[in-house]
mmCIF file of C-alpha atoms in Angstrom:
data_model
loop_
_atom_site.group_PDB
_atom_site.id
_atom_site.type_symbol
_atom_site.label_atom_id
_atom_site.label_comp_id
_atom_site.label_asym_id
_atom_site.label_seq_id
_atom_site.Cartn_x
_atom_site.Cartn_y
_atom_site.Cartn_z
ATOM 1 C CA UNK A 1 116.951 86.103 24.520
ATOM 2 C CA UNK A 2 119.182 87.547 21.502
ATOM 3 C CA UNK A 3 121.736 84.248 21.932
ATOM 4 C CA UNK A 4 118.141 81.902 21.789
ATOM 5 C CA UNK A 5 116.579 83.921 18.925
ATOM 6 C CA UNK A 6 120.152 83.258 16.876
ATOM 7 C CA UNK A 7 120.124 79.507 17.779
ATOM 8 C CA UNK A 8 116.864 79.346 16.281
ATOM 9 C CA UNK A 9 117.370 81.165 12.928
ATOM 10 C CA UNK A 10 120.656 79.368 12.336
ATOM 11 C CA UNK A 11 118.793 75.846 13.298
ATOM 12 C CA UNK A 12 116.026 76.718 11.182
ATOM 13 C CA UNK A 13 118.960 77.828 7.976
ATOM 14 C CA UNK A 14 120.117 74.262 8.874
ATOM 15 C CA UNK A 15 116.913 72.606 8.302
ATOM 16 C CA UNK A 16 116.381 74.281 4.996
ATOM 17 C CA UNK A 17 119.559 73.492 3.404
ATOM 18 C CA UNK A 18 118.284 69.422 3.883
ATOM 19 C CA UNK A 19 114.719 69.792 2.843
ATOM 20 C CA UNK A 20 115.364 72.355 0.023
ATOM 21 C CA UNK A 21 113.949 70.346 -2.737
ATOM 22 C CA UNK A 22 116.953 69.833 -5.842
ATOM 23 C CA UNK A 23 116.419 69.946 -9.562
ATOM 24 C CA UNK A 24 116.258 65.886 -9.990
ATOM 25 C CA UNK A 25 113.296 66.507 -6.820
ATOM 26 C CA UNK A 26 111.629 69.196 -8.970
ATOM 27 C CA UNK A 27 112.104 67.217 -12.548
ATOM 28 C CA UNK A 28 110.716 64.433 -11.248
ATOM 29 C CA UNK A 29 107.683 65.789 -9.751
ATOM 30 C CA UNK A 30 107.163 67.328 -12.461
ATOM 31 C CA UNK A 31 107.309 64.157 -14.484
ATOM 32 C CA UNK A 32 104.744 62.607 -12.382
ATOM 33 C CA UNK A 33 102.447 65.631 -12.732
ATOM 34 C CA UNK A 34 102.610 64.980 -16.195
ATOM 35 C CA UNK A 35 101.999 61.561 -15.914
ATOM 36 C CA UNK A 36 99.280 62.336 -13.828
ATOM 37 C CA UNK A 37 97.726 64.373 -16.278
ATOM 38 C CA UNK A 38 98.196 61.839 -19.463
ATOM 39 C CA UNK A 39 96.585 59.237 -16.817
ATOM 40 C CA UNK A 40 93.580 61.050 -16.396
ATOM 41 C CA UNK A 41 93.278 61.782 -20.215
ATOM 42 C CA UNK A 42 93.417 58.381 -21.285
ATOM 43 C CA UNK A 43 90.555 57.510 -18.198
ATOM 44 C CA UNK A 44 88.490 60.533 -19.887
ATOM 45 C CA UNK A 45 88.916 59.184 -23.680
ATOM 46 C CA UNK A 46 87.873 55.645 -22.352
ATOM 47 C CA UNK A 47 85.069 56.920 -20.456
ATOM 48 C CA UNK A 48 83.667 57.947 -23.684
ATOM 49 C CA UNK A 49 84.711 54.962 -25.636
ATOM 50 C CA UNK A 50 84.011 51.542 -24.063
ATOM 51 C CA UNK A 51 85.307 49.883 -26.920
ATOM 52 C CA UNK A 52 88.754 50.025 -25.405
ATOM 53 C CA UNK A 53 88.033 47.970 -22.512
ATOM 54 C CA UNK A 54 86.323 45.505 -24.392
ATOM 55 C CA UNK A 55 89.588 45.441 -27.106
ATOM 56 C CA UNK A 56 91.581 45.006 -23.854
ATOM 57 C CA UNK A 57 89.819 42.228 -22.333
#
């Protein structure tokens, strides 16, 4: 049971070297959480504003 216990901590090390996210991952999520954000500002300022659909139209 010790050999299969070892096996499965070194497949499971193996594993999270490949999904370990890098720093381009992380800056770009990060990016789109921003974007995100700015998105749902802009759909709050309309909201209150329909002028800006109308301008866009």
């Amino acid at each position: 049971m010790a050999d299969a216990h070892g096996f499965e901590s070194d497949v499971a090390d193996i594993l999270a070297h490949f999904y370990r996210p890098t720093s381009a991952d992380l800056y770009l999520r990060a990016r789109i959480i921003d974007a995100e954000r700015h998105l749902e500002a802009l759909k709050a300022q309309a909201a209150g504003s329909p002028a800006l659909f109308e301008a866009a139209a």
